[in-house]
Coordinates of C-alpha atoms in Angstrom, one line a residue:
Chain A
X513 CA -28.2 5.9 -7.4
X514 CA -30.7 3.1 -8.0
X515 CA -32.5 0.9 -5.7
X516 CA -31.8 -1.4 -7.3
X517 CA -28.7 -3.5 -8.2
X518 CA -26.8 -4.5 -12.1
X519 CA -25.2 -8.0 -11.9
X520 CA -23.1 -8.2 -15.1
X521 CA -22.5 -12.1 -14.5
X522 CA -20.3 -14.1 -16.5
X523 CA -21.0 -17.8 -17.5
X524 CA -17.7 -18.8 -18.9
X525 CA -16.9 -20.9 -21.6
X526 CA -20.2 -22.8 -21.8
X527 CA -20.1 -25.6 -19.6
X528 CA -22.7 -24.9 -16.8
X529 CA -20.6 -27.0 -14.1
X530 CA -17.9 -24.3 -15.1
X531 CA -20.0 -21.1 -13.5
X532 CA -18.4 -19.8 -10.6
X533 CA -20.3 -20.6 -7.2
X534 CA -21.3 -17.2 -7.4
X535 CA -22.4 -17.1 -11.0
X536 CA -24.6 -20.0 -10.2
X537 CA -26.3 -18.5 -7.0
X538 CA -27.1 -15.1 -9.0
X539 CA -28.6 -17.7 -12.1
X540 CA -30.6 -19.6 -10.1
X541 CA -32.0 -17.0 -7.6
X542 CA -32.9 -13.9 -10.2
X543 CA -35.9 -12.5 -10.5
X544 CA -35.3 -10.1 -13.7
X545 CA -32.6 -11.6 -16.3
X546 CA -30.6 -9.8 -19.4
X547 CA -29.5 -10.9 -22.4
X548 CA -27.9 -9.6 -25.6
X549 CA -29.0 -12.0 -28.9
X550 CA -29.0 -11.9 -32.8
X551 CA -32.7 -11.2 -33.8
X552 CA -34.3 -14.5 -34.2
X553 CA -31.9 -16.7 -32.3
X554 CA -32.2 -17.8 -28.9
X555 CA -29.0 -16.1 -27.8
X556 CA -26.1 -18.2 -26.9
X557 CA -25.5 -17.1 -23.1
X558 CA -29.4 -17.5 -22.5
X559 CA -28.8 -21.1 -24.0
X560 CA -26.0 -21.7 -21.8
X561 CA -28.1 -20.4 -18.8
X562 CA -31.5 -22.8 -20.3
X563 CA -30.8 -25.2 -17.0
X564 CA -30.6 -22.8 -14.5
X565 CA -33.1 -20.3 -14.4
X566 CA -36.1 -20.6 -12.0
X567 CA -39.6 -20.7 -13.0
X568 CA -41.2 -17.8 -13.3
X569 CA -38.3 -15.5 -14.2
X570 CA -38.8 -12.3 -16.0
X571 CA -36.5 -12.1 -19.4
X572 CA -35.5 -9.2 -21.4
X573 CA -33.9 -9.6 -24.2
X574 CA -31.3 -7.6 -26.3
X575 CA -31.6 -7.4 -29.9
X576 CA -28.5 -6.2 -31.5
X577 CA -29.6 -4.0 -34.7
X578 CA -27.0 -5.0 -36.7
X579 CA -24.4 -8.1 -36.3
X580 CA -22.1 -8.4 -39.6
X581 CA -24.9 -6.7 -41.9
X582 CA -22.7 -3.4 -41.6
X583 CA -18.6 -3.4 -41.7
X584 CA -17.1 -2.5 -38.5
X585 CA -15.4 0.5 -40.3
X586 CA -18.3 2.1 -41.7
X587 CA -19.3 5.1 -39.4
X588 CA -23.0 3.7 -39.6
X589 CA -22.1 0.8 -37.7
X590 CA -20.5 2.6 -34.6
X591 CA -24.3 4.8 -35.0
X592 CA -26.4 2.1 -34.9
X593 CA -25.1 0.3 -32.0
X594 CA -24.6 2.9 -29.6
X595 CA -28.2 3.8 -29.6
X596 CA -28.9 0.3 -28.9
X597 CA -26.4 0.6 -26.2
X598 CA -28.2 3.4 -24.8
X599 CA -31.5 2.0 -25.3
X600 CA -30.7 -0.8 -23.5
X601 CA -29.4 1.4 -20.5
X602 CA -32.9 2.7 -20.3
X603 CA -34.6 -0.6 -20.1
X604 CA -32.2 -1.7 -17.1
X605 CA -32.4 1.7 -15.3
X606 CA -36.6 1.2 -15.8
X607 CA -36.0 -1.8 -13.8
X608 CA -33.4 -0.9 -11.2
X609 CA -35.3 3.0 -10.3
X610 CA -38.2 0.5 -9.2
X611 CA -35.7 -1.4 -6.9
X612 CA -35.6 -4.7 -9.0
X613 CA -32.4 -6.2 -9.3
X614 CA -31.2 -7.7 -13.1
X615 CA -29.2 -10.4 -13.8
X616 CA -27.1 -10.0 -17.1
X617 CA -26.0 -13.2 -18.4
X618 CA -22.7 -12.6 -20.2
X619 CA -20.7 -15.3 -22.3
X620 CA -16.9 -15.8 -21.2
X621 CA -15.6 -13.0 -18.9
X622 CA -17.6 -9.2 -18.7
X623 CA -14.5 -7.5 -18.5
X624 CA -12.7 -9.3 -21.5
X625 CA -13.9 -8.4 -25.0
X626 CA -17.7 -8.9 -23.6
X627 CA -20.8 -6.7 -24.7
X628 CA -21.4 -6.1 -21.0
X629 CA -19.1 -3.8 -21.1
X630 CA -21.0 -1.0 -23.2
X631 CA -23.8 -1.1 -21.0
X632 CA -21.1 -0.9 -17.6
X633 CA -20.0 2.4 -18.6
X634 CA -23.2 3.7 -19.6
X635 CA -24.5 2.6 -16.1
X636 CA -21.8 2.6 -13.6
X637 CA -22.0 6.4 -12.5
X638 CA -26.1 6.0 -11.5
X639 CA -26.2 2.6 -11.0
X640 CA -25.0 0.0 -8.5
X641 CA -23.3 -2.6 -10.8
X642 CA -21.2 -5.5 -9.7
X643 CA -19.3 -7.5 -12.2
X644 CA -18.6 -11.6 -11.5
X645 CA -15.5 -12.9 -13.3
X646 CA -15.3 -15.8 -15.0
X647 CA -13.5 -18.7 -16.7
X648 CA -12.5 -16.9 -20.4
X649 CA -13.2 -19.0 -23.4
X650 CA -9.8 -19.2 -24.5
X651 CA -9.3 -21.4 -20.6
X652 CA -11.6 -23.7 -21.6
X653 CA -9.8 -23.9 -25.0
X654 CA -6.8 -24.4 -23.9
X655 CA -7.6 -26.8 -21.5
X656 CA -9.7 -29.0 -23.9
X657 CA -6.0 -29.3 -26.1
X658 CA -4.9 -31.4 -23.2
X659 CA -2.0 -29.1 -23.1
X660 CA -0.9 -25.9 -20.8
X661 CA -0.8 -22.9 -23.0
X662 CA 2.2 -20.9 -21.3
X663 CA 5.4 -22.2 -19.5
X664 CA 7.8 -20.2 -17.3
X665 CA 8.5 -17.1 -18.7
X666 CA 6.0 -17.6 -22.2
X667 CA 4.5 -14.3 -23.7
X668 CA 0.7 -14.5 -24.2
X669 CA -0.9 -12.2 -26.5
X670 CA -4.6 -12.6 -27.7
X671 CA -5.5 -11.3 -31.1
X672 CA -8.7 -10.9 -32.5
X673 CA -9.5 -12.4 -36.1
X674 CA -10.9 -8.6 -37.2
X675 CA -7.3 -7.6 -37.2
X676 CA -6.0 -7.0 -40.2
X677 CA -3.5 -9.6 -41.9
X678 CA 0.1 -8.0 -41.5
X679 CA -0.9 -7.1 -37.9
X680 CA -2.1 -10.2 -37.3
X681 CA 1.1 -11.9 -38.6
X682 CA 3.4 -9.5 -37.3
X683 CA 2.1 -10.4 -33.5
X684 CA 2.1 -14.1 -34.1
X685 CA 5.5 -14.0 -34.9
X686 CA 6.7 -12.1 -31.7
X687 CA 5.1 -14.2 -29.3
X688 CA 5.2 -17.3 -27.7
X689 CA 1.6 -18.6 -27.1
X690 CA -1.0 -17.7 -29.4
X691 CA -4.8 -17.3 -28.9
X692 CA -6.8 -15.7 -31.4
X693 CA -10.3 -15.6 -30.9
X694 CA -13.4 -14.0 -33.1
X695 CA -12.4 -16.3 -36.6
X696 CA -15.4 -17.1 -38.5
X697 CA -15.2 -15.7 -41.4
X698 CA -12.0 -14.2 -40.6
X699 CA -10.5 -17.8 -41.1
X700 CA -9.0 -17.7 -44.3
X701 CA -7.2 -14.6 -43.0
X702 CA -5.9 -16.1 -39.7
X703 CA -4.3 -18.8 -41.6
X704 CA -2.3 -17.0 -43.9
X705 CA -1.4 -14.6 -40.9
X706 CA 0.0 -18.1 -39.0
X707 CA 1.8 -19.4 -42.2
X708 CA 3.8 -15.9 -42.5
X709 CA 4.5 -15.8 -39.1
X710 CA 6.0 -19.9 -38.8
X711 CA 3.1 -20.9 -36.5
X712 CA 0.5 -22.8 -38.3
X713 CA 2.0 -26.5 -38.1
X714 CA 1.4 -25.7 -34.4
X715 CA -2.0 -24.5 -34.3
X716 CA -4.8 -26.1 -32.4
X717 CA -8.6 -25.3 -33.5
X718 CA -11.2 -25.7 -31.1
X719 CA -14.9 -25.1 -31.8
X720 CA -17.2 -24.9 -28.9
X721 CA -14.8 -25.5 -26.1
X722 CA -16.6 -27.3 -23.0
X723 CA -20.0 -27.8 -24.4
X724 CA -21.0 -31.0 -25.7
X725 CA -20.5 -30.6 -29.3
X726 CA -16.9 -29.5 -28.8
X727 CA -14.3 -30.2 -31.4
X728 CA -10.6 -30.0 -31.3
X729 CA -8.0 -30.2 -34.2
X730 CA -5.0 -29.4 -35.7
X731 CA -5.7 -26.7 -37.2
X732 CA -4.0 -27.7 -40.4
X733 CA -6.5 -30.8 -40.8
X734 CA -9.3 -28.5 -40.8
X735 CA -8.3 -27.6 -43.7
X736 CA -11.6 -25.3 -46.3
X737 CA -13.5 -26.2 -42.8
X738 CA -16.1 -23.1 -41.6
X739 CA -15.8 -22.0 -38.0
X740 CA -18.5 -21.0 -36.2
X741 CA -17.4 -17.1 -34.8
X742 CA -16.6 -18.4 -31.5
X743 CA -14.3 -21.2 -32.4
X744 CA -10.6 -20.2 -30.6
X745 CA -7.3 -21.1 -32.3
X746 CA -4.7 -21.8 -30.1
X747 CA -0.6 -21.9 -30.2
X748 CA 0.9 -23.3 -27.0
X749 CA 4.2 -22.1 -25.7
X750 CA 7.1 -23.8 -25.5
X751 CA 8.7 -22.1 -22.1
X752 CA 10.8 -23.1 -19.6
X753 CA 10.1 -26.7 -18.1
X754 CA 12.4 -28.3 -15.4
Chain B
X1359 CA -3.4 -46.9 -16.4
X1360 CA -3.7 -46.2 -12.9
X1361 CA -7.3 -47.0 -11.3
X1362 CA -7.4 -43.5 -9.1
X1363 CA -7.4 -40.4 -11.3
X1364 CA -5.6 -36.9 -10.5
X1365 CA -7.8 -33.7 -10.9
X1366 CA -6.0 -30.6 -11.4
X1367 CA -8.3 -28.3 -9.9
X1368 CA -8.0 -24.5 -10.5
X1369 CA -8.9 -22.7 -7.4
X1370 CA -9.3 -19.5 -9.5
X1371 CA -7.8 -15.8 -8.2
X1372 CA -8.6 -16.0 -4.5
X1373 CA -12.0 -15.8 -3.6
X1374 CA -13.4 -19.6 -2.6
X1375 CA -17.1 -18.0 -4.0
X1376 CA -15.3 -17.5 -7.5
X1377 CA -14.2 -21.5 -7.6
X1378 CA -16.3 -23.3 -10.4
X1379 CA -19.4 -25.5 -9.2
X1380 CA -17.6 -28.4 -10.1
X1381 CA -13.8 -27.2 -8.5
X1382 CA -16.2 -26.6 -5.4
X1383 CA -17.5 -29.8 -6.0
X1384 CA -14.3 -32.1 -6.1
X1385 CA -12.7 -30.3 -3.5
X1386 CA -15.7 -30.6 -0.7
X1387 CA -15.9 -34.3 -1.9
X1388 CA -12.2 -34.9 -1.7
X1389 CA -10.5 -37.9 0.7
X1390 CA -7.4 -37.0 -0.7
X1391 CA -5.6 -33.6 -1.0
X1392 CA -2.2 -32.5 -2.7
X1393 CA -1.0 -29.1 -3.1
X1394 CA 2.6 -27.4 -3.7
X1395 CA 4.2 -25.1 -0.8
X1396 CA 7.1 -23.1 0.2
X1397 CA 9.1 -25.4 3.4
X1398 CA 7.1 -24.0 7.2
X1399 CA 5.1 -22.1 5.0
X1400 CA 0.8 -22.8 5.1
X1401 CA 0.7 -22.6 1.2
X1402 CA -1.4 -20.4 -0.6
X1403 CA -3.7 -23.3 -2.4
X1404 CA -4.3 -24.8 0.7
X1405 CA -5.2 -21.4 2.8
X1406 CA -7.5 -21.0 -0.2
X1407 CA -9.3 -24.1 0.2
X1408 CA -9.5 -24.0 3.8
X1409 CA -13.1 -23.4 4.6
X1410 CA -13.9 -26.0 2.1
X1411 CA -12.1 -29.3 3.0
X1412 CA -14.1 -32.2 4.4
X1413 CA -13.5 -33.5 8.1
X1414 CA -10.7 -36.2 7.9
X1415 CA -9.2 -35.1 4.4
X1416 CA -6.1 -36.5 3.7
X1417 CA -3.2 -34.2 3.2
X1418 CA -0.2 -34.7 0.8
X1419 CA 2.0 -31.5 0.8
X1420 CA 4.8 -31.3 -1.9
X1421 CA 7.3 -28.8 -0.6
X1422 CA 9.3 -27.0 -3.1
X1423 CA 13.4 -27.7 -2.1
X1424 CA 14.0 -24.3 -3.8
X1425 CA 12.0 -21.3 -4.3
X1426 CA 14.2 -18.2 -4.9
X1427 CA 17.5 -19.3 -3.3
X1428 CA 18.8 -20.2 -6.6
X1429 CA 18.1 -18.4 -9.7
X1430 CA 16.5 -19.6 -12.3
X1431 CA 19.6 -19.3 -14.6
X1432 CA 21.4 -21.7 -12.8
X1433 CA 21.4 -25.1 -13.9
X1434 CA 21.0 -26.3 -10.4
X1435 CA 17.6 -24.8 -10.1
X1436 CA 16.3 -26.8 -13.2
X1437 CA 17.9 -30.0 -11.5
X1438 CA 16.6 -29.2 -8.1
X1439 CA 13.0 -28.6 -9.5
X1440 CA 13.0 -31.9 -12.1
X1441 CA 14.1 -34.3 -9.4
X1442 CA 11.2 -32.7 -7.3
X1443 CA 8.5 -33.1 -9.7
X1444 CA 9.5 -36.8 -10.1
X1445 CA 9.5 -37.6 -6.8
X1446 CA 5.8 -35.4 -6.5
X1447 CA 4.9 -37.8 -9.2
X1448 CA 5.6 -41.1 -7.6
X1449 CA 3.7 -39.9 -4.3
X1450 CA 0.9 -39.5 -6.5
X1451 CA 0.8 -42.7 -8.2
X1452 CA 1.1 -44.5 -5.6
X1453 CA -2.3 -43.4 -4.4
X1454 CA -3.5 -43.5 -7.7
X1455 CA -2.4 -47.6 -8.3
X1456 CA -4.3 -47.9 -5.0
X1457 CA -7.0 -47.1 -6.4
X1458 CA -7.4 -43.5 -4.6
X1459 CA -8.2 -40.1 -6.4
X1460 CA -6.3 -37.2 -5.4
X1461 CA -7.2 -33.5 -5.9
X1462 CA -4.3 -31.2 -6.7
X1463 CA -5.4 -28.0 -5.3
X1464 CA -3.8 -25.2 -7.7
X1465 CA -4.4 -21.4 -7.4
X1466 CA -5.6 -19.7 -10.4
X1467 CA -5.7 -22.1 -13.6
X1468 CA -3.8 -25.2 -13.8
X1469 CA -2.5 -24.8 -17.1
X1470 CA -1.7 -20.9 -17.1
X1471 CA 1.5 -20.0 -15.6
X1472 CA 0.7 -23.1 -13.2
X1473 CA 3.1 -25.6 -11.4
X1474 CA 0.4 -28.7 -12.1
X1475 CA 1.8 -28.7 -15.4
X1476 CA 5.1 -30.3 -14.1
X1477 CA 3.1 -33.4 -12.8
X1478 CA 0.3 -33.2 -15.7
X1479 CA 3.0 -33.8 -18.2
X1480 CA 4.9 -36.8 -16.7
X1481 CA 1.5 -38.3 -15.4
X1482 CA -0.8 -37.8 -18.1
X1483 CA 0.4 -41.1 -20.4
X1484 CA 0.1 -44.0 -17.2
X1485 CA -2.9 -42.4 -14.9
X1486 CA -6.1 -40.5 -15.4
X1487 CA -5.7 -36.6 -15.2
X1488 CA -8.8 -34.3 -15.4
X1489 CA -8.1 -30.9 -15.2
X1490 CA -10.9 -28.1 -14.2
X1491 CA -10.5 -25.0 -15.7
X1492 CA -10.2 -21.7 -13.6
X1493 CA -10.5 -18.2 -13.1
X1494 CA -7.3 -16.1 -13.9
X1495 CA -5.6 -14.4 -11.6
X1496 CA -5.6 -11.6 -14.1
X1497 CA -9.2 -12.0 -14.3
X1498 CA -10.1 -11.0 -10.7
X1499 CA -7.3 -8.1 -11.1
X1500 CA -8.8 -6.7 -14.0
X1501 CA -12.6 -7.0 -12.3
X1502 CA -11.2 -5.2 -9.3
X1503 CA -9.8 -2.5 -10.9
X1504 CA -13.4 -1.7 -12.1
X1505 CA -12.7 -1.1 -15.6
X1506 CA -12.8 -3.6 -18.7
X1507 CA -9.2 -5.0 -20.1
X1508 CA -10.3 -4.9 -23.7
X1509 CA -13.0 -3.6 -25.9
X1510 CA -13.3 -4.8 -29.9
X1511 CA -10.0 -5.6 -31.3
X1512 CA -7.2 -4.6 -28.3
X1513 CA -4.2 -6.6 -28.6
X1514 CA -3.9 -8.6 -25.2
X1515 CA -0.5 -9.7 -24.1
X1516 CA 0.5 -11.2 -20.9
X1517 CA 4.3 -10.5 -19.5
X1518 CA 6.2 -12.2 -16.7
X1519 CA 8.0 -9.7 -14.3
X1520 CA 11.1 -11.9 -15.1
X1521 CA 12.0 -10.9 -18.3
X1522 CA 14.4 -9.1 -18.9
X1523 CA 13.8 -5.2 -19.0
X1524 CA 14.3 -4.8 -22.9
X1525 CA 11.7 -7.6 -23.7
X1526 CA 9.3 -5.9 -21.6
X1527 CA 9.4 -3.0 -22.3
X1528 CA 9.4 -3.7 -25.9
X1529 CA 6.7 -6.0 -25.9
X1530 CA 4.9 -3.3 -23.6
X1531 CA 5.1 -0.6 -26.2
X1532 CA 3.5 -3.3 -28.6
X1533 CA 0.6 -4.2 -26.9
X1534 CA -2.9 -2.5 -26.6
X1535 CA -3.8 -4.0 -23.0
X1536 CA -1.3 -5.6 -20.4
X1537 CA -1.4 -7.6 -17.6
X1538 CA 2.0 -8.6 -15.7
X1539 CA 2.3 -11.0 -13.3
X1540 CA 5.4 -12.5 -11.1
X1541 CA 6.0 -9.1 -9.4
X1542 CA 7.5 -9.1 -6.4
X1543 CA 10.8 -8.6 -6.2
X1544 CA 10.9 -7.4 -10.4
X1545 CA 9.0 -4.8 -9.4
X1546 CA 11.4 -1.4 -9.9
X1547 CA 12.6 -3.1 -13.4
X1548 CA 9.2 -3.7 -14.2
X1549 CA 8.5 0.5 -13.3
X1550 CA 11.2 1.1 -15.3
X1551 CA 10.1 -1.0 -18.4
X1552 CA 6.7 0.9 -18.6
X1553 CA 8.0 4.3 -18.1
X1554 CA 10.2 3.0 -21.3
X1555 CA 7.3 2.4 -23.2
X1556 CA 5.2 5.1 -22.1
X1557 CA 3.0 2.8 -19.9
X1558 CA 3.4 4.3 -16.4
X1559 CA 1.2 6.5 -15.9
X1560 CA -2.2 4.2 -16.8
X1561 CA -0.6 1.3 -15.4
X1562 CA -2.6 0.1 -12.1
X1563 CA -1.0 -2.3 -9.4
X1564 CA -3.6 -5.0 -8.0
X1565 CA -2.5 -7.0 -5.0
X1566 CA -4.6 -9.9 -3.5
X1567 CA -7.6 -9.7 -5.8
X1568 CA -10.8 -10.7 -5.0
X1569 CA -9.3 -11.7 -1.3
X1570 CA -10.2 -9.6 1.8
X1571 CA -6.9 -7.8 1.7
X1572 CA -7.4 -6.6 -1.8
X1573 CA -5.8 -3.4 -3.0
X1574 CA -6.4 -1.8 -6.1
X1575 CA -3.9 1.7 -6.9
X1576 CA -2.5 3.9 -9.8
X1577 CA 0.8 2.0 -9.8
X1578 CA 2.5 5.8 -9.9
X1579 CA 0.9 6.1 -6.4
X1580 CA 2.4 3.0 -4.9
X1581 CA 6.1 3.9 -5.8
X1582 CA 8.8 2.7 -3.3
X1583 CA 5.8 0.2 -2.1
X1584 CA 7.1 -3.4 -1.9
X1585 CA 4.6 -6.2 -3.6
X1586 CA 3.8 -9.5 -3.0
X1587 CA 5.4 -12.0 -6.0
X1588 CA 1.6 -12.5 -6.5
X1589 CA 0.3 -9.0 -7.6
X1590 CA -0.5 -8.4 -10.9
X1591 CA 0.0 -5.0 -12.7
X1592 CA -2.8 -4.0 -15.7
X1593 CA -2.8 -1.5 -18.2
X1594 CA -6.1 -1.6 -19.8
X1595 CA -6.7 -1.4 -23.8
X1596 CA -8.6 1.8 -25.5
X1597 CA -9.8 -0.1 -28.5
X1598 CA -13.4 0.5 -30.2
X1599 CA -16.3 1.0 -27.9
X1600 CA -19.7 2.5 -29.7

């Protein structure tokens, strides 16, 4: 095992007065911090960190090779990022052999549809790695509606906007609340998916939950509007209430 | 509107390090406390925010008249339960036309699966509500099991242990990654309902997370074990992982 020690810390939905207690202490007290970004961006969770970090700290940052250049499907894709994956294992392990602990600022929750996750398995086995929870996005969505998202007995299921439309639709229909997270481009989609399945009069966008640019609409008068990637539609349920 | 406002603040899954910076914040700056409990029982949300509370905080306990004496079937419960949350109400708002703020303390996040919801909805149009967003429940069961819940496009859905044993294990055969929560005493139907769908056997049980007297089993190696109404069984997706 390493000397050293992985934190795969979550930062939740993008509010910093959201991190956990724990979250906060690992932020402001690292030495070494991780990040993955889109070449030539800043990186959204090393934004959402910007306040936090101490002087002095040491970044390494995580270019993904390809973003949506490549469709998921295409075998070249998979390829591409699992060297970076493993590349990026190397960099850590460089860091934690010498006995330096990282700091890996994840968006959202590791553990729930994060990129932390490819490097967890690829370090787990040799290296100590301890995972902070967090507030999800789809929490700070749902809470920004002004309205609880489940009831009672409600069913919950989260879809992702890559699914394809009948599986999309098909889900939508069987449950009671909705999220559905990863639209972008995958809008145009989604909405037809809701609209088969009787759920789009009921359908709450919300772009950038908890930061300060946060919008939050029907979604049916956002109508031809383009959604940033992480924008989250939600559909509440309707569950029992005494 | 009232001139006191009501925070709903989400404790999170257990763990008072895994509270937000600004949950933290309300609660160790709080002169008046509310929280929900079972009748000569501590309450979970307030054993939670023990080490927390200010010297001299002001405590308003709302004791539910039923918890599982009647069941939730019976038109009594839903009468019991309404009358209560209207009389939780008033206790609140007269504080709140005083002048006073109260903090409801609320375990995990107010507006998943939460009893805050009952008082959020008939207080939100004459006083102030803000609620604070929280760590799951499901989160800190899913971090302790040491594994992620779901990788690229896994179809999350969320099952009460109340439902009836069709609708789970329908909706459990349907799924890509589970999490089911309300255990306790639905536990043996809820065995049965995954063995139906062919869950079992990668099904983990998670009781207490992220507290001191976490466990964290194969559900298949817990059989005949009796669980507290607060663990939460997961059944992690498979999806795409490069």
């Amino acid at each position: 095992m390493s000397a050293g020690t992985v934190y795969g810390v979550g930062l939740g939905p993008g509010d910093p007065d959201l991190l956990s207690v724990r979250a906060d202490r690992l932020v402001r007290g690292a030495r070494h911090i991780a990040y993955f970004r889109k070449t030539g961006r800043p990186g959204q969770a090393r934004t959402l960190a910007n306040e936090l970090l101490p002087e002095g700290v040491i970044e390494h940052a995580m270019e993904y090779p390809v973003t949506t250049e490549i469709p998921l499907s295409d075998p070249a894709y998979n390829a591409a990022l699992s060297a970076f994956y493993t590349d990026c294992t190397k960099r850590l392990r460089m860091l934690t052999d010498a006995g330096k602990d990282v700091v890996v600022l994840c968006e959202g929750d590791p553990f729930f549809y994060g990129s932390f996750m490819h490097l967890y398995t690829r370090l787990k086995d040799d290296v100590p790695v301890e995972v902070v929870p967090a507030i999800t996005g789809m929490s700070g969505a749902w809470t920004a509606t002004g309205a609880p998202i489940t009831w009672g007995d409600d069913i919950l299921t989260v879809l992702m906007g890559t699914l394809d439309e009948d599986m999309l639709a098909k889900n939508m229909a069987n449950a009671d609340a909705l999220v559905v997270m990863k639209i972008g481009r995958n809008i145009d989609k989604v909405r037809r998916a809701l609209r088969t399945a009787g759920r789009y009069e009921t359908a709450w966008l919300v772009e950038y939950a908890t930061m300060p640019n946060q919008t939050v609409q029907k979604l049916s008068d956002a109508e031809g509007k383009v959604t940033p990637y992480f924008s989250i539609i939600v559909v509440h349920g309707q569950g029992r209430r005494p």
